[in-house]
Amino acid sequence: MDNTNYRCFAPCPRGLEALLQQELGALGATDLRQTEGGVGFSGGLAAVYRANLESRIASRILLEVAHVPYRTEQDIYVAASALSWPQWFTPARTIKVKTSAQHCPLKSIDFVTLRIKDAICDTFTKQKGTRPSVNSNRPDIRIDAFLDATHLTLYLGTTGDSLFKRGFRESTVEAPLRENLAAGIVQLTGWNGTTLLLDPLCGGGTIALEAAMLARKIAPGLGRRFAFELFSNFDPALWRTVQAQAQAKQLPSSPVPIYASDRDAHAVQAAKDQFMRAGVASDIALTQTDLFDLTPPQEPGIIVMNPPYGVRLSTQADLDVFYPKLGSWLKTRCVGWRVYLFTGDLRAPKLIGLAPTKRTPLFNGAIECRLYEFLIVQGGARRRLTPPAQA
Ligand SMILES: C[S@@+](CC[C@H](N)C(=O)[O-])C[C@H]1O[C@@H](n2cnc3c(N)ncnc32)[C@H](O)[C@@H]1O
């Protein structure tokens, strides 16, 4: 049995680092350290398996295999050659090396990538007489290199396909949110599955789906495969235990109703298919409705929505018309509701005509966005005086 305490790094959408730190801590990771775009942590194999299986926020779980100073490409080759790659995987596995850099003084990042790949292959040839081949599209094993001004860090990817690829999304809709960003948005609202949740602009249903999985405590990685299953130190018994522990936490149904709607028939069909595949269709009341024809349920809860925004879907002129209408709809039909609006259009509050009680900066890829909170009271929105119940 492998009792090593590994150092790992979990990247995530920028703005969700604090949530991810909390989440990884709850999953048994230790020595947690936030940086921009991710969280470093330590843990044994069980923590690595659990983070892959249960994290809703992380994009990947990377296992650190080297952190060394460098000055030249040759230093990088020597550092990568010093590692015992054949201890991790066999030459029958395909590989891909990906390098990212910040303030790196070297001329070509592509050349660094090539030198690391050469170092791995040369090590295999020396020790095993054969070397792994490269597969740039669907490698079995991904090696990530990160260079700052002075240090090289090498990581082995334990995840395989990114964690936000839950495996439920098949048809494409316009501008779907990444699943881990949607999960982060739901958690940033403080929603804990005890009040109604409505997404009236649901598109492919990502927000409602992540909410349902959160409410039912369904581990997002159940039913998919991970790169760590191909590692030489893979422990199938430990993996079965970690999966069984996650399954034991699941609730048979959501404790509260979740509502989702969109005016677009194709989006509603895509959402329906996703909900079915994820096994949460009975937890989500899904309809094809135009938001402006919709009256939310009487008992107030929270509205979480991701309207179209200029960069991705609509023109600014469309939004100049949409947002004031949305403002009137909120003020007239959503009194008593707490509303969260995720958008890259920073003019939204002004156009809606409501003062946000909170604004949280978040990144959707490279696009700087905000999650705005509005408390809708009779006659408009009010600044929050007391915090809402937290998860
Ligand atoms: C940015 S997309 C939402 C994407 C969604 N969050 C996802 O992850 O798939 C915005 C959605 O708003 C919907 N929409 C725009 N205007 C609408 C309206 N008046 N009523 C209902 N849906 C509307 C569009 O059809 C589109 O699906």
Tab-separated table of C-alpha atoms and ligand atoms in Angstrom:
chain	number	residue	atom	x	y	z
A	1	MET	CA	0.000	0.000	0.000
A	2	ASP	CA	1.214	3.502	-0.926
A	3	ASN	CA	1.381	5.702	2.186
A	4	THR	CA	3.087	8.663	0.512
A	5	ASN	CA	1.864	12.150	1.363
A	6	TYR	CA	1.713	13.834	-2.066
A	7	ARG	CA	1.900	17.534	-2.870
A	8	CYS	CA	-0.826	18.455	-5.373
A	9	PHE	CA	-2.282	21.428	-7.176
A	10	ALA	CA	-5.922	21.865	-8.185
A	11	PRO	CA	-6.582	24.567	-10.799
A	12	CYS	CA	-10.055	26.170	-10.880
A	13	PRO	CA	-11.877	29.102	-12.529
A	14	ARG	CA	-10.421	32.362	-11.188
A	15	GLY	CA	-12.566	33.739	-8.368
A	16	LEU	CA	-13.456	30.305	-6.937
A	17	GLU	CA	-10.170	29.644	-5.106
A	18	ALA	CA	-11.592	30.264	-1.596
A	19	LEU	CA	-14.529	27.898	-2.229
A	20	LEU	CA	-12.172	25.262	-3.619
A	21	GLN	CA	-9.914	25.560	-0.567
A	22	GLN	CA	-12.923	24.959	1.701
A	23	GLU	CA	-14.110	22.049	-0.430
A	24	LEU	CA	-10.701	20.319	-0.556
A	25	GLY	CA	-10.300	20.790	3.204
A	26	ALA	CA	-13.660	19.074	3.734
A	27	LEU	CA	-12.463	16.209	1.490
A	28	GLY	CA	-9.455	15.549	3.726
A	29	ALA	CA	-6.712	17.550	1.982
A	30	THR	CA	-4.204	19.317	4.236
A	31	ASP	CA	-1.639	22.133	4.026
A	32	LEU	CA	-3.994	24.086	1.753
A	33	ARG	CA	-2.564	27.102	-0.061
A	34	GLN	CA	-4.521	29.387	-2.389
A	35	THR	CA	-2.895	31.015	-5.396
A	36	GLU	CA	-4.550	32.823	-8.283
A	37	GLY	CA	-6.354	30.164	-10.311
A	38	GLY	CA	-6.016	27.241	-7.943
A	39	VAL	CA	-5.210	25.654	-4.603
A	40	GLY	CA	-2.142	23.672	-3.543
A	41	PHE	CA	-2.678	20.853	-1.051
A	42	SER	CA	-1.147	17.734	0.443
A	43	GLY	CA	-2.727	14.342	0.846
A	44	GLY	CA	-2.364	10.606	0.475
A	45	LEU	CA	-3.768	8.525	-2.378
A	46	ALA	CA	-7.235	8.538	-0.789
A	47	ALA	CA	-7.287	12.360	-0.769
A	48	VAL	CA	-6.189	12.419	-4.428
A	49	TYR	CA	-8.940	9.941	-5.396
A	50	ARG	CA	-11.563	11.771	-3.309
A	51	ALA	CA	-10.656	15.196	-4.747
A	52	ASN	CA	-11.069	13.806	-8.276
A	53	LEU	CA	-14.344	12.096	-7.459
A	54	GLU	CA	-16.033	14.716	-5.298
A	55	SER	CA	-14.679	18.179	-6.126
A	56	ARG	CA	-17.325	20.295	-7.845
A	57	ILE	CA	-14.981	23.265	-8.286
A	58	ALA	CA	-11.556	21.930	-9.353
A	59	SER	CA	-10.711	21.599	-13.061
A	60	ARG	CA	-8.014	18.947	-12.530
A	61	ILE	CA	-5.941	17.374	-9.771
A	62	LEU	CA	-2.224	17.549	-10.538
A	63	LEU	CA	0.389	15.644	-8.595
A	64	GLU	CA	3.689	17.481	-8.152
A	65	VAL	CA	6.711	15.348	-9.095
A	66	ALA	CA	9.421	18.041	-9.226
A	67	HIS	CA	10.010	21.623	-8.162
A	68	VAL	CA	13.539	22.740	-9.086
A	69	PRO	CA	15.426	25.898	-10.038
A	70	TYR	CA	16.450	26.268	-13.712
A	71	ARG	CA	18.312	28.671	-15.962
A	72	THR	CA	18.588	26.910	-19.321
A	73	GLU	CA	16.684	24.362	-21.419
A	74	GLN	CA	19.429	21.868	-20.550
A	75	ASP	CA	18.683	22.334	-16.791
A	76	ILE	CA	15.081	21.408	-17.584
A	77	TYR	CA	16.116	18.311	-19.546
A	78	VAL	CA	18.388	17.197	-16.695
A	79	ALA	CA	15.677	17.793	-14.058
A	80	ALA	CA	13.056	15.857	-16.057
A	81	SER	CA	15.557	13.017	-16.740
A	82	ALA	CA	16.260	12.664	-13.018
A	83	LEU	CA	12.706	11.499	-12.349
A	84	SER	CA	11.806	7.847	-12.328
A	85	TRP	CA	8.947	8.016	-14.845
A	86	PRO	CA	8.766	4.209	-15.288
A	87	GLN	CA	7.832	4.019	-11.605
A	88	TRP	CA	4.606	5.891	-12.457
A	89	PHE	CA	3.423	4.300	-15.717
A	90	THR	CA	4.425	1.759	-18.356
A	91	PRO	CA	5.739	2.626	-21.845
A	92	ALA	CA	2.493	1.223	-23.294
A	93	ARG	CA	0.723	4.420	-22.124
A	94	THR	CA	0.528	7.419	-24.436
A	95	ILE	CA	1.669	10.809	-23.132
A	96	LYS	CA	1.313	14.524	-23.744
A	97	VAL	CA	3.397	17.311	-22.216
A	98	LYS	CA	1.868	20.770	-21.809
A	99	THR	CA	3.927	23.748	-20.662
A	100	SER	CA	2.704	27.065	-19.324
A	101	ALA	CA	4.916	29.915	-18.224
A	102	GLN	CA	4.899	33.220	-16.397
A	103	HIS	CA	7.922	35.552	-16.541
A	104	CYS	CA	9.997	32.710	-18.045
A	105	PRO	CA	13.236	34.069	-19.592
A	106	LEU	CA	13.584	31.207	-22.118
A	107	LYS	CA	12.884	31.921	-25.791
A	108	SER	CA	10.641	29.029	-26.822
A	109	ILE	CA	8.066	27.291	-24.636
A	110	ASP	CA	7.532	24.753	-27.440
A	111	PHE	CA	11.219	23.824	-27.244
A	112	VAL	CA	10.914	23.364	-23.449
A	113	THR	CA	7.929	21.049	-24.040
A	114	LEU	CA	9.993	19.051	-26.533
A	115	ARG	CA	12.947	18.738	-24.115
A	116	ILE	CA	10.678	17.465	-21.329
A	117	LYS	CA	9.095	14.926	-23.675
A	118	ASP	CA	12.608	13.842	-24.804
A	119	ALA	CA	13.714	13.488	-21.170
A	120	ILE	CA	10.733	11.255	-20.338
A	121	CYS	CA	11.176	9.100	-23.452
A	122	ASP	CA	14.986	8.812	-22.965
A	123	THR	CA	14.465	7.706	-19.354
A	124	PHE	CA	12.077	4.956	-20.506
A	125	THR	CA	14.430	3.846	-23.290
A	126	LYS	CA	17.338	3.598	-20.829
A	127	GLN	CA	15.394	1.740	-18.149
A	128	LYS	CA	12.915	-0.319	-20.192
A	129	GLY	CA	14.361	-0.473	-23.725
A	130	THR	CA	11.189	1.087	-25.133
A	131	ARG	CA	9.434	4.446	-24.864
A	132	PRO	CA	5.837	5.745	-24.707
A	133	SER	CA	4.364	7.417	-27.776
A	134	VAL	CA	2.864	10.867	-27.853
A	135	ASN	CA	-0.873	11.356	-28.334
A	136	SER	CA	-1.731	15.060	-28.454
A	137	ASN	CA	-5.512	14.588	-28.544
A	138	ARG	CA	-6.363	11.865	-26.045
A	139	PRO	CA	-3.237	10.948	-24.093
A	140	ASP	CA	-3.452	8.357	-21.315
A	141	ILE	CA	-1.081	10.409	-19.163
A	142	ARG	CA	-0.738	14.179	-19.206
A	143	ILE	CA	2.372	15.862	-17.832
A	144	ASP	CA	2.053	19.559	-17.011
A	145	ALA	CA	5.115	21.777	-16.727
A	146	PHE	CA	4.953	25.206	-15.174
A	147	LEU	CA	7.814	27.688	-15.441
A	148	ASP	CA	8.117	30.897	-13.482
A	149	ALA	CA	11.132	33.196	-13.651
A	150	THR	CA	13.377	30.827	-11.709
A	151	HIS	CA	11.660	27.463	-11.061
A	152	LEU	CA	10.279	24.523	-13.011
A	153	THR	CA	7.402	22.540	-11.511
A	154	LEU	CA	6.408	19.235	-13.105
A	155	TYR	CA	3.028	17.667	-12.471
A	156	LEU	CA	1.503	14.323	-13.374
A	157	GLY	CA	-2.171	14.709	-14.245
A	158	THR	CA	-4.256	12.344	-12.112
A	159	THR	CA	-7.564	13.392	-13.714
A	160	GLY	CA	-7.520	12.686	-17.473
A	161	ASP	CA	-10.357	14.625	-19.098
A	162	SER	CA	-11.024	17.818	-17.119
A	163	LEU	CA	-13.261	17.449	-14.076
A	164	PHE	CA	-15.822	19.884	-15.492
A	165	LYS	CA	-16.481	17.290	-18.196
A	166	ARG	CA	-18.997	15.431	-16.057
A	167	GLY	CA	-20.043	13.272	-19.006
A	168	PHE	CA	-23.734	14.319	-19.065
A	169	ARG	CA	-23.548	16.968	-21.798
A	170	GLU	CA	-24.007	15.674	-25.334
A	171	SER	CA	-25.777	18.229	-27.534
A	172	THR	CA	-24.376	21.748	-27.668
A	173	VAL	CA	-26.235	24.917	-26.722
A	174	GLU	CA	-25.069	28.495	-27.073
A	175	ALA	CA	-22.532	29.638	-24.462
A	176	PRO	CA	-23.001	26.883	-21.860
A	177	LEU	CA	-21.244	27.480	-18.547
A	178	ARG	CA	-18.501	25.108	-17.525
A	179	GLU	CA	-19.912	22.790	-14.901
A	180	ASN	CA	-17.394	23.742	-12.207
A	181	LEU	CA	-18.097	27.450	-12.742
A	182	ALA	CA	-21.854	26.774	-12.467
A	183	ALA	CA	-21.289	24.738	-9.282
A	184	GLY	CA	-19.195	27.599	-7.880
A	185	ILE	CA	-21.887	30.158	-8.723
A	186	VAL	CA	-24.532	28.081	-6.918
A	187	GLN	CA	-22.284	27.723	-3.857
A	188	LEU	CA	-21.383	31.441	-3.820
A	189	THR	CA	-25.094	32.221	-3.381
A	190	GLY	CA	-24.969	30.348	-0.069
A	191	TRP	CA	-27.746	28.006	-1.295
A	192	ASN	CA	-27.778	24.801	0.683
A	193	GLY	CA	-30.723	22.938	-0.798
A	194	THR	CA	-33.320	24.135	1.705
A	195	THR	CA	-35.042	26.842	-0.378
A	196	LEU	CA	-36.487	26.854	-3.902
A	197	LEU	CA	-34.054	27.538	-6.719
A	198	LEU	CA	-35.086	28.822	-10.142
A	199	ASP	CA	-33.039	29.394	-13.308
A	200	PRO	CA	-35.400	31.050	-15.824
A	201	LEU	CA	-32.672	31.376	-18.531
A	202	CYS	CA	-31.407	27.833	-18.118
A	203	GLY	CA	-29.961	27.147	-21.591
A	204	GLY	CA	-28.512	23.625	-21.412
A	205	GLY	CA	-29.413	23.487	-17.712
A	206	THR	CA	-25.945	23.594	-16.173
A	207	ILE	CA	-26.884	25.685	-13.107
A	208	ALA	CA	-29.977	23.598	-12.285
A	209	LEU	CA	-28.044	20.354	-12.828
A	210	GLU	CA	-25.203	21.391	-10.518
A	211	ALA	CA	-27.761	22.576	-7.939
A	212	ALA	CA	-29.549	19.206	-8.071
A	213	MET	CA	-26.296	17.283	-7.694
A	214	LEU	CA	-25.322	19.498	-4.753
A	215	ALA	CA	-28.745	19.097	-3.083
A	216	ARG	CA	-28.595	15.310	-3.505
A	217	LYS	CA	-24.901	15.126	-2.543
A	218	ILE	CA	-24.128	13.281	-5.788
A	219	ALA	CA	-20.363	13.079	-6.389
A	220	PRO	CA	-19.775	14.556	-9.849
A	221	GLY	CA	-17.119	11.993	-10.813
A	222	LEU	CA	-19.154	8.812	-10.221
A	223	GLY	CA	-19.432	6.999	-13.543
A	224	ARG	CA	-16.353	8.438	-15.254
A	225	ARG	CA	-12.773	7.204	-15.580
A	226	PHE	CA	-9.638	8.916	-14.277
A	227	ALA	CA	-5.987	8.941	-15.365
A	228	PHE	CA	-4.886	7.698	-11.933
A	229	GLU	CA	-6.500	4.344	-12.786
A	230	LEU	CA	-3.645	3.906	-15.297
A	231	PHE	CA	-0.857	4.669	-12.802
A	232	SER	CA	1.340	1.807	-11.610
A	233	ASN	CA	0.489	2.646	-7.960
A	234	PHE	CA	-3.285	2.458	-8.624
A	235	ASP	CA	-5.013	0.901	-5.632
A	236	PRO	CA	-8.359	-0.570	-6.839
A	237	ALA	CA	-9.508	-1.545	-3.332
A	238	LEU	CA	-8.904	1.969	-1.996
A	239	TRP	CA	-10.675	3.439	-5.050
A	240	ARG	CA	-13.713	1.187	-4.475
A	241	THR	CA	-13.825	2.307	-0.827
A	242	VAL	CA	-13.637	6.002	-1.760
A	243	GLN	CA	-16.446	5.506	-4.328
A	244	ALA	CA	-18.609	3.575	-1.850
A	245	GLN	CA	-18.158	6.306	0.785
A	246	ALA	CA	-19.263	8.947	-1.731
A	247	GLN	CA	-22.259	6.859	-2.829
A	248	ALA	CA	-23.357	6.383	0.780
A	249	LYS	CA	-23.786	10.170	1.168
A	250	GLN	CA	-26.272	10.429	-1.733
A	251	LEU	CA	-29.892	11.418	-1.062
A	252	PRO	CA	-32.634	9.691	-3.104
A	253	SER	CA	-34.160	13.029	-4.154
A	254	SER	CA	-33.648	16.756	-3.775
A	255	PRO	CA	-35.153	18.064	-0.503
A	256	VAL	CA	-36.499	21.121	-2.390
A	257	PRO	CA	-37.916	21.677	-5.874
A	258	ILE	CA	-35.586	23.132	-8.482
A	259	TYR	CA	-37.114	24.993	-11.432
A	260	ALA	CA	-35.520	25.608	-14.821
A	261	SER	CA	-36.897	27.165	-17.988
A	262	ASP	CA	-35.776	28.717	-21.261
A	263	ARG	CA	-37.645	30.035	-24.266
A	264	ASP	CA	-35.526	28.037	-26.709
A	265	ALA	CA	-36.835	24.552	-27.580
A	266	HIS	CA	-33.410	23.161	-28.484
A	267	ALA	CA	-31.908	24.378	-25.181
A	268	VAL	CA	-34.778	22.842	-23.198
A	269	GLN	CA	-34.303	19.503	-24.981
A	270	ALA	CA	-30.534	19.613	-24.287
A	271	ALA	CA	-31.234	20.375	-20.613
A	272	LYS	CA	-33.770	17.526	-20.408
A	273	ASP	CA	-31.273	15.058	-21.919
A	274	GLN	CA	-28.573	16.170	-19.458
A	275	PHE	CA	-30.882	15.862	-16.441
A	276	MET	CA	-31.884	12.335	-17.569
A	277	ARG	CA	-28.284	11.217	-18.055
A	278	ALA	CA	-27.315	12.603	-14.633
A	279	GLY	CA	-30.296	10.861	-12.990
A	280	VAL	CA	-31.781	14.123	-11.630
A	281	ALA	CA	-34.678	14.668	-14.073
A	282	SER	CA	-37.252	14.079	-11.315
A	283	ASP	CA	-35.624	16.777	-9.134
A	284	ILE	CA	-35.965	19.577	-11.696
A	285	ALA	CA	-39.228	21.009	-13.048
A	286	LEU	CA	-38.240	21.993	-16.584
A	287	THR	CA	-40.423	24.013	-18.976
A	288	GLN	CA	-40.102	25.891	-22.244
A	289	THR	CA	-41.213	29.379	-21.226
A	290	ASP	CA	-40.273	32.932	-22.064
A	291	LEU	CA	-39.016	34.598	-18.889
A	292	PHE	CA	-41.391	37.515	-19.381
A	293	ASP	CA	-44.386	35.105	-19.355
A	294	LEU	CA	-43.164	33.351	-16.227
A	295	THR	CA	-44.495	33.880	-12.724
A	296	PRO	CA	-42.151	32.337	-10.145
A	297	PRO	CA	-43.691	30.050	-7.478
A	298	GLN	CA	-45.422	31.853	-4.583
A	299	GLU	CA	-43.007	30.672	-1.939
A	300	PRO	CA	-39.868	32.774	-2.537
A	301	GLY	CA	-36.409	31.298	-2.914
A	302	ILE	CA	-33.413	32.173	-5.005
A	303	ILE	CA	-33.133	32.910	-8.715
A	304	VAL	CA	-29.769	32.142	-10.302
A	305	MET	CA	-29.372	33.163	-13.905
A	306	ASN	CA	-26.832	33.687	-16.634
A	307	PRO	CA	-28.381	36.000	-19.229
A	308	PRO	CA	-26.913	36.295	-22.710
A	309	TYR	CA	-24.109	38.850	-22.807
A	310	GLY	CA	-22.418	40.828	-25.569
A	311	VAL	CA	-19.130	38.949	-25.856
A	312	ARG	CA	-20.774	35.598	-26.365
A	313	LEU	CA	-24.378	35.789	-27.548
A	314	SER	CA	-26.225	39.034	-28.068
A	315	THR	CA	-25.443	42.456	-29.374
A	316	GLN	CA	-25.183	45.358	-26.920
A	317	ALA	CA	-28.296	46.863	-28.534
A	318	ASP	CA	-30.318	43.674	-27.732
A	319	LEU	CA	-29.128	43.848	-24.138
A	320	ASP	CA	-30.014	47.536	-23.847
A	321	VAL	CA	-33.610	46.388	-24.406
A	322	PHE	CA	-33.406	43.071	-22.476
A	323	TYR	CA	-31.992	44.343	-19.157
A	324	PRO	CA	-34.552	47.113	-18.424
A	325	LYS	CA	-37.334	44.547	-19.185
A	326	LEU	CA	-35.623	42.069	-16.851
A	327	GLY	CA	-35.507	44.802	-14.177
A	328	SER	CA	-39.287	45.392	-14.459
A	329	TRP	CA	-39.959	41.630	-14.353
A	330	LEU	CA	-37.870	41.250	-11.192
A	331	LYS	CA	-39.482	44.250	-9.472
A	332	THR	CA	-43.033	43.185	-10.308
A	333	ARG	CA	-42.964	39.354	-10.156
A	334	CYS	CA	-40.081	38.417	-7.871
A	335	VAL	CA	-40.739	40.329	-4.659
A	336	GLY	CA	-39.236	38.399	-1.738
A	337	TRP	CA	-36.734	36.515	-3.920
A	338	ARG	CA	-32.972	36.703	-3.679
A	339	VAL	CA	-31.595	37.053	-7.215
A	340	TYR	CA	-28.126	36.161	-8.499
A	341	LEU	CA	-27.127	37.249	-11.952
A	342	PHE	CA	-23.904	36.039	-13.539
A	343	THR	CA	-22.780	38.157	-16.460
A	344	GLY	CA	-19.804	39.593	-18.312
A	345	ASP	CA	-21.796	42.753	-19.008
A	346	LEU	CA	-20.747	45.080	-16.203
A	347	ARG	CA	-23.455	47.571	-17.206
A	348	ALA	CA	-26.148	45.083	-16.094
A	349	PRO	CA	-27.150	46.601	-12.698
A	350	LYS	CA	-27.450	50.068	-14.203
A	351	LEU	CA	-29.547	48.815	-17.116
A	352	ILE	CA	-31.714	46.679	-14.803
A	353	GLY	CA	-32.217	49.660	-12.495
A	354	LEU	CA	-31.507	47.799	-9.242
A	355	ALA	CA	-28.670	48.294	-6.751
A	356	PRO	CA	-26.733	45.057	-6.142
A	357	THR	CA	-26.254	44.087	-2.499
A	358	LYS	CA	-23.121	42.161	-3.435
A	359	ARG	CA	-20.849	41.819	-6.487
A	360	THR	CA	-18.364	38.960	-6.732
A	361	PRO	CA	-15.699	39.055	-9.473
A	362	LEU	CA	-15.373	35.751	-11.353
A	363	PHE	CA	-13.756	34.710	-14.613
A	364	ASN	CA	-15.485	32.709	-17.332
A	365	GLY	CA	-12.277	31.602	-19.099
A	366	ALA	CA	-10.599	34.890	-19.954
A	367	ILE	CA	-13.795	36.963	-19.655
A	368	GLU	CA	-14.054	39.040	-16.498
A	369	CYS	CA	-17.559	38.618	-15.077
A	370	ARG	CA	-19.528	39.453	-11.960
A	371	LEU	CA	-22.008	37.531	-9.860
A	372	TYR	CA	-24.454	40.225	-8.740
A	373	GLU	CA	-26.825	39.719	-5.815
A	374	PHE	CA	-30.104	41.638	-5.648
A	375	LEU	CA	-32.667	41.438	-2.857
A	376	ILE	CA	-36.049	42.175	-4.374
A	377	VAL	CA	-38.397	43.954	-2.009
A	378	GLN	CA	-41.687	45.743	-2.626
A	379	GLY	CA	-40.860	48.868	-4.655
A	380	GLY	CA	-37.336	47.802	-5.782
A	381	ALA	CA	-34.159	46.235	-4.427
A	382	ARG	CA	-32.683	46.993	-1.032
A	383	ARG	CA	-29.169	46.744	0.280
A	384	ARG	CA	-28.962	43.706	2.509
A	385	LEU	CA	-28.881	44.500	6.209
A	386	THR	CA	-28.475	40.975	7.544
A	387	PRO	CA	-26.583	38.190	5.735
A	388	PRO	CA	-28.641	35.350	4.193
A	389	ALA	CA	-28.423	31.879	5.719
A	390	GLN	CA	-25.106	30.354	4.653
A	391	ALA	CA	-24.490	26.815	3.450
B	1	LIG	C1	-25.994	32.421	-21.696
B	1	LIG	S1	-27.318	31.356	-22.081
B	1	LIG	C2	-27.490	30.385	-20.613
B	1	LIG	C3	-26.530	29.247	-20.634
B	1	LIG	C4	-26.738	28.323	-19.462
B	1	LIG	N1	-26.368	28.930	-18.203
B	1	LIG	C5	-25.938	27.018	-19.676
B	1	LIG	O1	-24.990	26.773	-18.941
B	1	LIG	O2	-26.259	26.274	-20.605
B	1	LIG	C6	-28.719	32.403	-21.975
B	1	LIG	C7	-30.028	31.713	-22.268
B	1	LIG	O3	-31.063	32.685	-22.100
B	1	LIG	C8	-32.129	32.294	-22.948
B	1	LIG	N2	-33.037	33.447	-23.110
B	1	LIG	C9	-32.768	34.667	-23.633
B	1	LIG	N3	-33.861	35.454	-23.534
B	1	LIG	C10	-34.829	34.722	-22.942
B	1	LIG	C11	-36.161	34.967	-22.539
B	1	LIG	N4	-36.746	36.143	-22.777
B	1	LIG	N5	-36.851	33.987	-21.912
B	1	LIG	C12	-36.288	32.786	-21.671
B	1	LIG	N6	-35.029	32.481	-22.058
B	1	LIG	C13	-34.306	33.434	-22.666
B	1	LIG	C14	-31.438	31.867	-24.240
B	1	LIG	O4	-32.289	31.007	-24.991
B	1	LIG	C15	-30.186	31.161	-23.682
B	1	LIG	O5	-30.411	29.772	-23.586
